[in-house]
């Protein structure tokens, strides 16, 4: 119609679906015409503006839920609204009410108002070279409790002298995140952190680009449900393998990380779910997913040699505030998601979550490890070890390590081995027995030791990171 107003007659007796579709028509007319004159049977003539109609339909229109088409995420949206917002219609996906899955893409200077969207360099998928300061804002919804950033593709600058000096990706208004700058090749890295509108009405992202030759494509998603959804496997933490002091079969949750190009094992890891292993953040810091594999030795029977296999990686998750420094061990843990889940068996099971409440002085911890002395491949696997030790007082650990220039806080704990290897042990797990003595749970991740002194071994205390684990395993 070319008229500035139109007349729409709606029956009083109608089904819920009829009401919905007529409301959609009414809403779209408001968008296009600005003002709508609506005549209801047995009612007076009422005129609504766009803002009034939007408020009127808030309780009727379904929430713009998240959707997915061929691996691409978007928001269920009306096709016209998607087009007016410069979104890309990907298909229906799992959307209802004749909505389509819409993906909103933004570049420098953009502002995302939907629950999901893409932030990319201006010429993506091509590389850009202009030196600039690129800003991007996310409007935080009233129901948002967490936000995730999935770096599907990210190649911006390089780490120089331990930091991002010329190029840096930074979240400006998230607590502690302003101290963290990211750069390098971060393909497949994924971060999820708690964020609400009470903290800020917008999430502000800044990308410093001074080197040129950069490209990125990242998905940003807001979540309105943040209750833990991960539950333990019923058979977690149970090992039927014999324990010993050297060259033994390792517990059924033991894994490792392997360089894809050379098949070299370089860090320990532990099965925590069918899809995730947990390791040390240093092992995967600035490592793209295509460079690393998860290595697992499957045991068919106690009398047979382990059968090794590896799995590609689909995601790397570290705490957003992790910072690679030699004098700090804060946030030194990472989750690595496998491209396909493993199938649990009698001799392949996950470790239990750290749920018993904490670790105290004198607690006995078990430590299962391989000794990695590069070059080391599965065919030349080093001896395997199973050791036990006791947690030392926190102040003792803090005092001994302060003399070596290392800051120890309550996100770590320490133990001393009377015997055992002193080599590259990064990423291996320290476990404790639960009160029933049947199951074991993961307590820490090996973080630091000093082969030249008698200082205790330092572990990342996973009891301090249980909320992060809960929100990150998705």
Short mmCIF file of C-alpha atoms in Angstrom, two decimals:
data_model
loop_
_atom_site.label_atom_id
_atom_site.label_comp_id
_atom_site.label_asym_id
_atom_site.label_seq_id
_atom_site.Cartn_x
_atom_site.Cartn_y
_atom_site.Cartn_z
CA UNK A 1 0.00 0.00 0.00
CA UNK A 2 1.06 3.60 -0.63
CA UNK A 3 -1.14 4.97 2.11
CA UNK A 4 0.29 6.15 5.41
CA UNK A 5 -2.31 4.13 7.31
CA UNK A 6 -4.24 0.96 6.69
CA UNK A 7 -7.11 -0.91 8.31
CA UNK A 8 -6.75 -4.44 9.71
CA UNK A 9 -9.79 -6.27 11.08
CA UNK A 10 -9.13 -9.10 13.57
CA UNK A 11 -11.76 -11.53 14.83
CA UNK A 12 -12.11 -11.77 18.59
CA UNK A 13 -12.37 -15.57 18.44
CA UNK A 14 -9.14 -16.95 16.97
CA UNK A 15 -6.52 -19.59 17.63
CA UNK A 16 -3.13 -18.83 19.16
CA UNK A 17 -1.41 -19.34 15.80
CA UNK A 18 -3.85 -16.99 14.07
CA UNK A 19 -3.18 -14.37 16.72
CA UNK A 20 0.56 -14.76 16.25
CA UNK A 21 0.56 -14.39 12.48
CA UNK A 22 -1.76 -11.37 12.56
CA UNK A 23 0.53 -9.77 15.13
CA UNK A 24 3.50 -10.39 12.84
CA UNK A 25 1.65 -8.70 9.96
CA UNK A 26 0.77 -5.81 12.24
CA UNK A 27 4.37 -5.48 13.42
CA UNK A 28 5.82 -5.49 9.89
CA UNK A 29 3.34 -2.87 8.78
CA UNK A 30 4.46 -0.71 11.69
CA UNK A 31 8.06 -1.09 10.58
CA UNK A 32 7.24 -0.05 7.02
CA UNK A 33 4.56 2.61 7.58
CA UNK A 34 5.41 4.11 10.95
CA UNK A 35 1.81 4.31 12.20
CA UNK A 36 -1.03 1.80 12.01
CA UNK A 37 -4.72 2.37 12.56
CA UNK A 38 -6.22 -0.84 13.93
CA UNK A 39 -9.97 -1.48 14.14
CA UNK A 40 -11.07 -4.36 16.39
CA UNK A 41 -14.62 -5.78 16.31
CA UNK A 42 -16.78 -4.24 19.04
CA UNK A 43 -13.89 -1.93 19.95
CA UNK A 44 -12.97 1.65 19.39
CA UNK A 45 -10.45 2.81 16.83
CA UNK A 46 -6.92 2.76 18.36
CA UNK A 47 -3.72 4.10 16.82
CA UNK A 48 -0.32 2.64 17.75
CA UNK A 49 3.18 3.90 16.92
CA UNK A 50 6.14 1.57 16.28
CA UNK A 51 7.41 1.72 19.88
CA UNK A 52 3.94 1.01 21.27
CA UNK A 53 3.43 -1.96 18.95
CA UNK A 54 6.85 -3.36 19.85
CA UNK A 55 5.97 -3.20 23.55
CA UNK A 56 2.53 -4.65 22.87
CA UNK A 57 3.97 -7.68 21.10
CA UNK A 58 6.81 -8.33 23.55
CA UNK A 59 4.75 -10.87 25.46
CA UNK A 60 3.38 -12.49 22.29
CA UNK A 61 6.35 -12.84 19.94
CA UNK A 62 8.75 -15.67 20.81
CA UNK A 63 12.22 -14.74 22.06
CA UNK A 64 14.90 -14.56 19.36
CA UNK A 65 16.43 -17.90 20.26
CA UNK A 66 19.77 -19.16 18.98
CA UNK A 67 19.83 -21.37 15.90
CA UNK A 68 22.32 -23.22 13.73
CA UNK A 69 22.52 -24.08 10.04
CA UNK A 70 25.38 -26.19 8.63
CA UNK A 71 27.57 -25.40 11.62
CA UNK A 72 26.94 -21.64 11.41
CA UNK A 73 25.20 -20.03 14.39
CA UNK A 74 22.59 -17.30 14.20
CA UNK A 75 19.40 -15.94 15.75
CA UNK A 76 15.82 -16.92 14.85
CA UNK A 77 14.48 -13.79 13.22
CA UNK A 78 11.72 -12.59 10.93
CA UNK A 79 13.10 -12.52 7.38
CA UNK A 80 12.20 -8.88 6.81
CA UNK A 81 13.67 -7.80 10.14
CA UNK A 82 16.84 -9.77 9.34
CA UNK A 83 17.13 -7.98 6.01
CA UNK A 84 16.48 -4.54 7.49
CA UNK A 85 19.20 -5.21 10.06
CA UNK A 86 21.67 -6.19 7.32
CA UNK A 87 21.69 -9.78 8.51
CA UNK A 88 22.36 -12.87 6.40
CA UNK A 89 19.48 -15.38 6.09
CA UNK A 90 21.01 -18.88 6.32
CA UNK A 91 17.82 -20.98 6.19
CA UNK A 92 15.22 -22.10 8.70
CA UNK A 93 17.47 -24.27 10.89
CA UNK A 94 15.64 -25.07 14.12
CA UNK A 95 13.53 -21.89 14.02
CA UNK A 96 9.73 -22.00 14.36
CA UNK A 97 6.89 -19.62 13.47
CA UNK A 98 8.17 -19.24 9.90
CA UNK A 99 11.32 -17.51 11.12
CA UNK A 100 14.74 -17.92 9.52
CA UNK A 101 18.18 -18.33 11.07
CA UNK A 102 19.76 -14.89 10.69
CA UNK A 103 23.46 -14.15 11.18
CA UNK A 104 24.44 -10.54 11.84
CA UNK A 105 27.95 -9.67 10.69
CA UNK A 106 29.79 -6.57 11.83
CA UNK A 107 33.25 -5.12 11.39
CA UNK A 108 35.16 -2.18 12.86
CA UNK A 109 32.85 0.35 14.51
CA UNK A 110 29.93 -2.09 14.58
CA UNK A 111 27.39 -2.62 17.36
CA UNK A 112 25.74 -6.00 17.91
CA UNK A 113 22.22 -5.83 19.34
CA UNK A 114 21.20 -9.46 18.76
CA UNK A 115 22.00 -12.43 21.01
CA UNK A 116 24.44 -13.73 18.42
CA UNK A 117 26.60 -12.15 15.79
CA UNK A 118 29.92 -12.14 13.97
CA UNK A 119 32.82 -9.72 14.33
CA UNK A 120 35.23 -9.87 11.40
CA UNK A 121 37.96 -7.82 9.75
CA UNK A 122 36.65 -5.40 7.08
CA UNK A 123 37.71 -7.44 4.01
CA UNK A 124 37.07 -10.94 5.38
CA UNK A 125 37.68 -13.59 4.07
CA UNK A 126 40.51 -11.58 2.53
CA UNK A 127 43.39 -10.20 4.59
CA UNK A 128 43.56 -6.51 5.57
CA UNK A 129 46.69 -4.37 5.83
CA UNK A 130 45.56 -0.95 7.09
CA UNK A 131 46.91 0.15 10.45
CA UNK A 132 44.02 1.18 12.66
CA UNK A 133 42.25 0.97 16.00
CA UNK A 134 39.17 -1.22 15.55
CA UNK A 135 36.36 -1.06 18.12
CA UNK A 136 33.24 -3.18 18.45
CA UNK A 137 30.39 -3.11 20.98
CA UNK A 138 27.94 -5.78 22.09
CA UNK A 139 24.66 -4.60 23.59
CA UNK A 140 24.10 -6.85 26.62
CA UNK A 141 20.56 -8.23 26.93
CA UNK A 142 18.71 -7.93 30.24
CA UNK A 143 18.61 -11.73 30.60
CA UNK A 144 22.27 -12.37 29.69
CA UNK A 145 24.37 -14.19 32.28
CA UNK A 146 27.40 -15.13 30.15
CA UNK A 147 29.05 -14.31 26.83
CA UNK A 148 31.25 -16.50 24.65
CA UNK A 149 33.74 -15.52 21.96
CA UNK A 150 34.62 -18.22 19.45
CA UNK A 151 37.68 -17.37 17.36
CA UNK A 152 36.82 -19.46 14.35
CA UNK A 153 39.71 -17.83 12.51
CA UNK A 154 42.21 -15.44 14.05
CA UNK A 155 45.62 -14.42 12.75
CA UNK A 156 46.67 -11.02 14.05
CA UNK A 157 50.28 -10.09 14.80
CA UNK A 158 52.82 -12.10 16.75
CA UNK A 159 53.97 -12.35 20.34
CA UNK A 160 57.14 -10.32 20.88
CA UNK A 161 59.18 -10.44 24.08
CA UNK A 162 56.35 -12.31 25.78
CA UNK A 163 53.63 -9.83 24.88
CA UNK A 164 51.42 -8.33 22.18
CA UNK A 165 53.24 -5.07 21.48
CA UNK A 166 51.92 -4.00 18.07
CA UNK A 167 48.63 -5.87 17.75
CA UNK A 168 46.26 -6.66 20.60
CA UNK A 169 42.71 -7.95 21.11
CA UNK A 170 41.33 -6.65 24.41
CA UNK A 171 38.00 -6.54 26.25
CA UNK A 172 37.95 -3.09 27.80
CA UNK A 173 35.23 -3.34 30.45
CA UNK A 174 35.45 -6.87 31.84
CA UNK A 175 37.12 -7.21 35.26
CA UNK A 176 40.84 -8.03 34.90
CA UNK A 177 40.48 -8.57 31.14
CA UNK A 178 41.90 -5.11 30.44
CA UNK A 179 45.24 -6.49 31.60
CA UNK A 180 45.15 -9.24 28.97
CA UNK A 181 46.04 -8.65 25.33
CA UNK A 182 45.72 -11.47 22.80
CA UNK A 183 47.52 -11.80 19.48
CA UNK A 184 49.07 -14.42 17.21
CA UNK A 185 47.38 -17.45 15.67
CA UNK A 186 44.38 -18.36 17.81
CA UNK A 187 42.28 -20.42 15.39
CA UNK A 188 39.75 -22.45 17.38
CA UNK A 189 40.28 -20.70 20.70
CA UNK A 190 37.03 -20.17 22.61
CA UNK A 191 36.32 -18.14 25.72
CA UNK A 192 33.20 -17.99 27.87
CA UNK A 193 32.85 -15.72 30.87
CA UNK A 194 30.13 -14.48 33.20
CA UNK A 195 28.76 -11.10 32.17
CA UNK A 196 25.51 -9.33 33.04
CA UNK A 197 23.85 -6.04 32.19
CA UNK A 198 24.45 -4.95 35.79
CA UNK A 199 28.19 -5.05 35.06
CA UNK A 200 27.76 -2.94 31.93
CA UNK A 201 25.10 -2.32 29.30
CA UNK A 202 27.69 -2.98 26.58
CA UNK A 203 30.67 -5.27 26.18
CA UNK A 204 33.43 -3.22 24.56
CA UNK A 205 36.05 -4.91 22.39
CA UNK A 206 39.15 -3.22 21.07
CA UNK A 207 41.49 -4.52 18.37
CA UNK A 208 44.80 -2.67 17.92
CA UNK A 209 46.18 -3.27 14.42
CA UNK A 210 49.63 -1.82 13.81
CA UNK A 211 51.48 -4.55 11.89
CA UNK A 212 49.11 -5.05 8.97
CA UNK A 213 48.45 -8.44 7.37
CA UNK A 214 45.62 -9.53 9.65
CA UNK A 215 42.41 -11.54 9.43
CA UNK A 216 39.78 -12.68 11.93
CA UNK A 217 36.28 -14.14 12.13
CA UNK A 218 34.77 -14.60 15.57
CA UNK A 219 31.30 -15.58 16.78
CA UNK A 220 29.87 -13.82 19.83
CA UNK A 221 26.97 -15.42 21.71
CA UNK A 222 24.99 -14.25 24.75
CA UNK A 223 23.55 -16.90 27.09
CA UNK A 224 20.50 -16.57 29.31
CA UNK A 225 20.93 -19.97 30.97
CA UNK A 226 24.09 -20.42 33.03
CA UNK A 227 23.16 -23.21 35.40
CA UNK A 228 25.63 -26.12 35.29
CA UNK A 229 24.55 -28.68 32.71
CA UNK A 230 27.56 -30.98 32.96
CA UNK A 231 27.15 -34.05 35.12
CA UNK A 232 29.70 -36.66 36.06
CA UNK A 233 29.88 -39.97 34.29
CA UNK A 234 28.58 -42.67 36.66
CA UNK A 235 31.81 -44.66 36.24
CA UNK A 236 34.17 -41.71 36.64
CA UNK A 237 37.25 -42.03 38.80
CA UNK A 238 37.25 -45.84 38.95
CA UNK A 239 40.44 -47.58 37.86
CA UNK A 240 40.83 -51.33 37.58
CA UNK A 241 44.50 -51.04 36.64
CA UNK A 242 47.23 -52.04 39.09
CA UNK A 243 49.18 -49.19 40.70
CA UNK A 244 52.95 -49.20 40.92
CA UNK A 245 56.10 -47.12 40.91
CA UNK A 246 57.38 -47.34 37.37
CA UNK A 247 56.61 -48.35 33.79
CA UNK A 248 53.04 -49.19 34.71
CA UNK A 249 49.80 -48.90 32.79
CA UNK A 250 48.36 -45.49 33.57
CA UNK A 251 44.85 -44.82 34.95
CA UNK A 252 42.05 -44.95 32.35
CA UNK A 253 41.64 -41.14 32.28
CA UNK A 254 45.26 -40.44 31.29
CA UNK A 255 45.79 -38.74 27.92
CA UNK A 256 48.41 -36.52 26.27
CA UNK A 257 48.77 -33.75 23.72
CA UNK A 258 50.59 -34.44 20.48
CA UNK A 259 51.96 -32.19 17.74
CA UNK A 260 50.09 -33.01 14.54
CA UNK A 261 53.06 -32.34 12.26
CA UNK A 262 55.62 -34.55 14.06
CA UNK A 263 53.51 -36.91 16.24
CA UNK A 264 55.62 -35.75 19.19
CA UNK A 265 54.02 -35.92 22.63
CA UNK A 266 54.58 -32.64 24.46
CA UNK A 267 52.13 -32.30 27.39
CA UNK A 268 49.98 -34.39 29.66
CA UNK A 269 46.18 -34.27 29.67
CA UNK A 270 43.30 -35.92 31.51
CA UNK A 271 39.88 -37.11 30.29
CA UNK A 272 37.24 -35.16 32.18
CA UNK A 273 34.27 -35.88 29.87
CA UNK A 274 33.83 -37.86 26.67
CA UNK A 275 34.65 -34.73 24.66
CA UNK A 276 37.10 -32.79 26.84
CA UNK A 277 40.56 -33.23 28.31
CA UNK A 278 42.07 -30.82 30.81
CA UNK A 279 45.69 -29.67 30.71
CA UNK A 280 48.02 -26.75 31.50
CA UNK A 281 47.29 -23.43 29.75
CA UNK A 282 50.95 -23.05 28.81
CA UNK A 283 50.70 -26.19 26.66
CA UNK A 284 48.17 -24.62 24.28
CA UNK A 285 48.88 -20.91 24.68
CA UNK A 286 48.87 -19.32 21.21
CA UNK A 287 48.51 -22.75 19.59
CA UNK A 288 45.90 -23.08 16.78
CA UNK A 289 43.67 -26.16 16.90
CA UNK A 290 45.01 -27.59 13.64
CA UNK A 291 48.48 -28.01 15.18
CA UNK A 292 47.54 -30.28 18.09
CA UNK A 293 45.98 -33.72 18.59
CA UNK A 294 44.72 -35.53 21.69
CA UNK A 295 46.64 -38.78 22.19
CA UNK A 296 45.04 -41.68 24.07
CA UNK A 297 46.24 -45.21 24.75
CA UNK A 298 43.29 -47.60 24.75
CA UNK A 299 43.68 -50.73 26.87
CA UNK A 300 41.68 -53.70 25.66
CA UNK A 301 42.86 -56.09 28.38
CA UNK A 302 45.41 -56.08 31.17
CA UNK A 303 47.57 -58.61 29.32
CA UNK A 304 47.70 -56.65 26.07
CA UNK A 305 49.82 -53.64 25.15
CA UNK A 306 47.93 -50.35 24.91
CA UNK A 307 46.53 -49.45 21.50
CA UNK A 308 47.25 -45.74 20.84
CA UNK A 309 45.10 -43.43 18.74
CA UNK A 310 44.73 -39.69 18.33
CA UNK A 311 41.81 -37.31 17.80
CA UNK A 312 41.67 -33.91 16.14
CA UNK A 313 40.87 -30.85 18.26
CA UNK A 314 37.82 -28.63 17.69
CA UNK A 315 38.20 -26.10 20.52
CA UNK A 316 40.76 -24.75 23.00
CA UNK A 317 39.47 -22.99 26.13
CA UNK A 318 41.56 -21.03 28.63
CA UNK A 319 40.42 -18.57 31.31
CA UNK A 320 40.02 -15.18 29.67
CA UNK A 321 42.37 -13.63 32.23
CA UNK A 322 45.24 -16.11 31.74
CA UNK A 323 48.48 -14.30 31.08
CA UNK A 324 51.73 -15.98 30.09
CA UNK A 325 54.25 -14.71 32.66
CA UNK A 326 57.15 -16.49 34.34
CA UNK A 327 56.40 -15.09 37.79
CA UNK A 328 52.73 -16.09 38.07
CA UNK A 329 50.71 -19.30 37.94
CA UNK A 330 47.24 -17.69 37.98
CA UNK A 331 44.62 -19.29 35.69
CA UNK A 332 47.10 -21.91 34.49
CA UNK A 333 44.66 -24.47 33.11
CA UNK A 334 42.97 -25.20 29.81
CA UNK A 335 40.26 -27.38 28.31
CA UNK A 336 40.78 -29.06 24.95
CA UNK A 337 37.68 -30.28 23.12
CA UNK A 338 38.04 -33.27 20.82
CA UNK A 339 36.41 -33.20 17.38
CA UNK A 340 34.66 -36.48 18.19
CA UNK A 341 33.89 -37.90 21.64
CA UNK A 342 35.60 -41.04 22.90
CA UNK A 343 33.65 -44.15 23.78
CA UNK A 344 34.14 -45.13 27.40
CA UNK A 345 34.92 -48.70 28.35
CA UNK A 346 36.20 -50.71 31.28
CA UNK A 347 39.71 -49.35 30.74
CA UNK A 348 38.84 -45.88 29.41
CA UNK A 349 36.97 -43.66 31.83
CA UNK A 350 36.98 -39.98 32.84
CA UNK A 351 38.26 -38.66 36.13
CA UNK A 352 35.61 -37.28 38.51
CA UNK A 353 35.09 -33.54 38.98
CA UNK A 354 36.65 -31.74 41.97
CA UNK A 355 33.53 -31.80 44.13
CA UNK A 356 34.65 -32.86 47.61
CA UNK A 357 35.13 -29.28 48.76
CA UNK A 358 38.86 -28.63 48.63
CA UNK A 359 42.29 -29.93 49.43
CA UNK A 360 44.03 -29.54 52.79
CA UNK A 361 47.46 -29.97 54.30
CA UNK A 362 48.52 -33.62 54.51
CA UNK A 363 46.07 -34.85 51.85
CA UNK A 364 47.54 -37.70 49.84
CA UNK A 365 47.60 -37.02 46.11
CA UNK A 366 48.34 -39.48 43.32
CA UNK A 367 50.26 -38.44 40.27
CA UNK A 368 50.32 -40.40 37.03
CA UNK A 369 52.72 -39.29 34.35
CA UNK A 370 54.83 -39.96 31.32
CA UNK A 371 58.25 -38.33 31.19
CA UNK A 372 58.58 -36.28 28.02
CA UNK A 373 62.16 -35.87 26.86
CA UNK A 374 61.93 -34.57 23.27
CA UNK A 375 62.01 -35.93 20.71
CA UNK A 376 59.46 -38.41 21.97
CA UNK A 377 56.90 -40.19 19.81
CA UNK A 378 54.39 -42.85 20.80
CA UNK A 379 56.63 -45.51 19.27
CA UNK A 380 59.45 -44.50 21.63
CA UNK A 381 57.27 -43.78 24.64
CA UNK A 382 59.16 -43.08 27.85
CA UNK A 383 58.51 -44.97 31.09
CA UNK A 384 55.21 -44.31 32.82
CA UNK A 385 55.08 -43.54 36.52
CA UNK A 386 52.49 -43.61 39.29
CA UNK A 387 53.47 -41.75 42.47
CA UNK A 388 51.89 -40.63 45.71
CA UNK A 389 52.78 -37.65 47.90
CA UNK A 390 51.26 -35.37 50.52
CA UNK A 391 50.15 -31.75 50.34
CA UNK A 392 52.53 -29.41 52.19
CA UNK A 393 51.43 -26.33 54.19
CA UNK A 394 50.56 -23.36 51.99
CA UNK A 395 52.93 -20.98 53.80
CA UNK A 396 55.80 -23.46 53.39
CA UNK A 397 55.23 -23.62 49.66
CA UNK A 398 54.85 -19.86 49.40
CA UNK A 399 58.06 -19.21 51.33
CA UNK A 400 60.19 -21.70 49.39
CA UNK A 401 59.05 -20.48 45.99
CA UNK A 402 59.23 -16.75 46.79
CA UNK A 403 63.01 -17.08 46.89
CA UNK A 404 62.86 -18.37 43.31
CA UNK A 405 60.82 -15.40 42.09
CA UNK A 406 57.47 -17.19 41.86
CA UNK A 407 54.25 -15.84 43.35
CA UNK A 408 52.09 -18.53 45.01
CA UNK A 409 48.45 -17.88 45.93
CA UNK A 410 45.42 -19.93 46.97
CA UNK A 411 44.64 -20.93 43.37
CA UNK A 412 47.53 -23.39 43.74
CA UNK A 413 48.66 -26.11 46.15
CA UNK A 414 51.96 -27.95 46.59
CA UNK A 415 53.24 -31.42 47.41
CA UNK A 416 56.65 -33.02 47.81
CA UNK A 417 57.77 -36.28 46.25
CA UNK A 418 60.46 -38.30 47.99
CA UNK A 419 61.26 -39.99 44.69
CA UNK A 420 60.21 -39.42 41.14
CA UNK A 421 61.20 -37.94 37.80
CA UNK A 422 62.11 -34.31 37.37
CA UNK A 423 61.36 -33.43 33.77
CA UNK A 424 58.64 -31.97 31.58
CA UNK A 425 55.44 -32.88 33.41
CA UNK A 426 53.17 -30.01 32.33
CA UNK A 427 49.49 -30.84 32.12
CA UNK A 428 49.41 -34.06 34.13
CA UNK A 429 46.80 -34.42 36.86
CA UNK A 430 47.05 -34.81 40.61
CA UNK A 431 44.13 -36.85 41.93
CA UNK A 432 42.72 -37.61 45.38
CA UNK A 433 40.51 -40.40 46.66
CA UNK A 434 36.97 -39.56 47.70
CA UNK A 435 35.71 -40.51 51.13
CA UNK A 436 34.34 -43.81 49.83
CA UNK A 437 37.89 -44.73 48.63
CA UNK A 438 36.36 -46.20 45.47
CA UNK A 439 36.47 -43.18 43.20
CA UNK A 440 39.17 -40.61 42.50
CA UNK A 441 38.63 -36.98 41.59
CA UNK A 442 40.95 -34.51 39.93
CA UNK A 443 42.43 -32.01 42.38
CA UNK A 444 45.11 -30.21 40.40
CA UNK A 445 47.11 -29.80 37.21
CA UNK A 446 50.90 -29.94 37.33
CA UNK A 447 52.08 -26.35 36.87
CA UNK A 448 55.67 -25.91 38.08
CA UNK A 449 58.70 -27.61 39.61
CA UNK A 450 62.39 -26.81 39.98
CA UNK A 451 64.82 -29.63 39.33
CA UNK A 452 67.70 -27.66 40.87
CA UNK A 453 66.12 -27.27 44.30
CA UNK A 454 64.05 -29.16 46.85
CA UNK A 455 61.08 -26.83 46.43
CA UNK A 456 57.70 -28.60 46.33
CA UNK A 457 55.85 -29.27 43.09
CA UNK A 458 53.14 -26.68 42.36
CA UNK A 459 49.69 -27.58 41.01
CA UNK A 460 46.82 -25.43 39.79
CA UNK A 461 44.10 -25.92 42.42
CA UNK A 462 41.02 -27.02 40.46
CA UNK A 463 38.72 -26.56 43.47
CA UNK A 464 39.24 -22.83 42.89
CA UNK A 465 38.16 -23.17 39.26
CA UNK A 466 35.07 -25.37 39.51
CA UNK A 467 32.68 -22.53 38.48
CA UNK A 468 34.86 -21.87 35.42
CA UNK A 469 34.87 -25.57 34.52
CA UNK A 470 31.09 -25.73 34.84
CA UNK A 471 30.49 -22.78 32.54
CA UNK A 472 33.17 -23.72 29.99
CA UNK A 473 32.35 -27.36 29.27
CA UNK A 474 29.65 -27.02 26.60
#
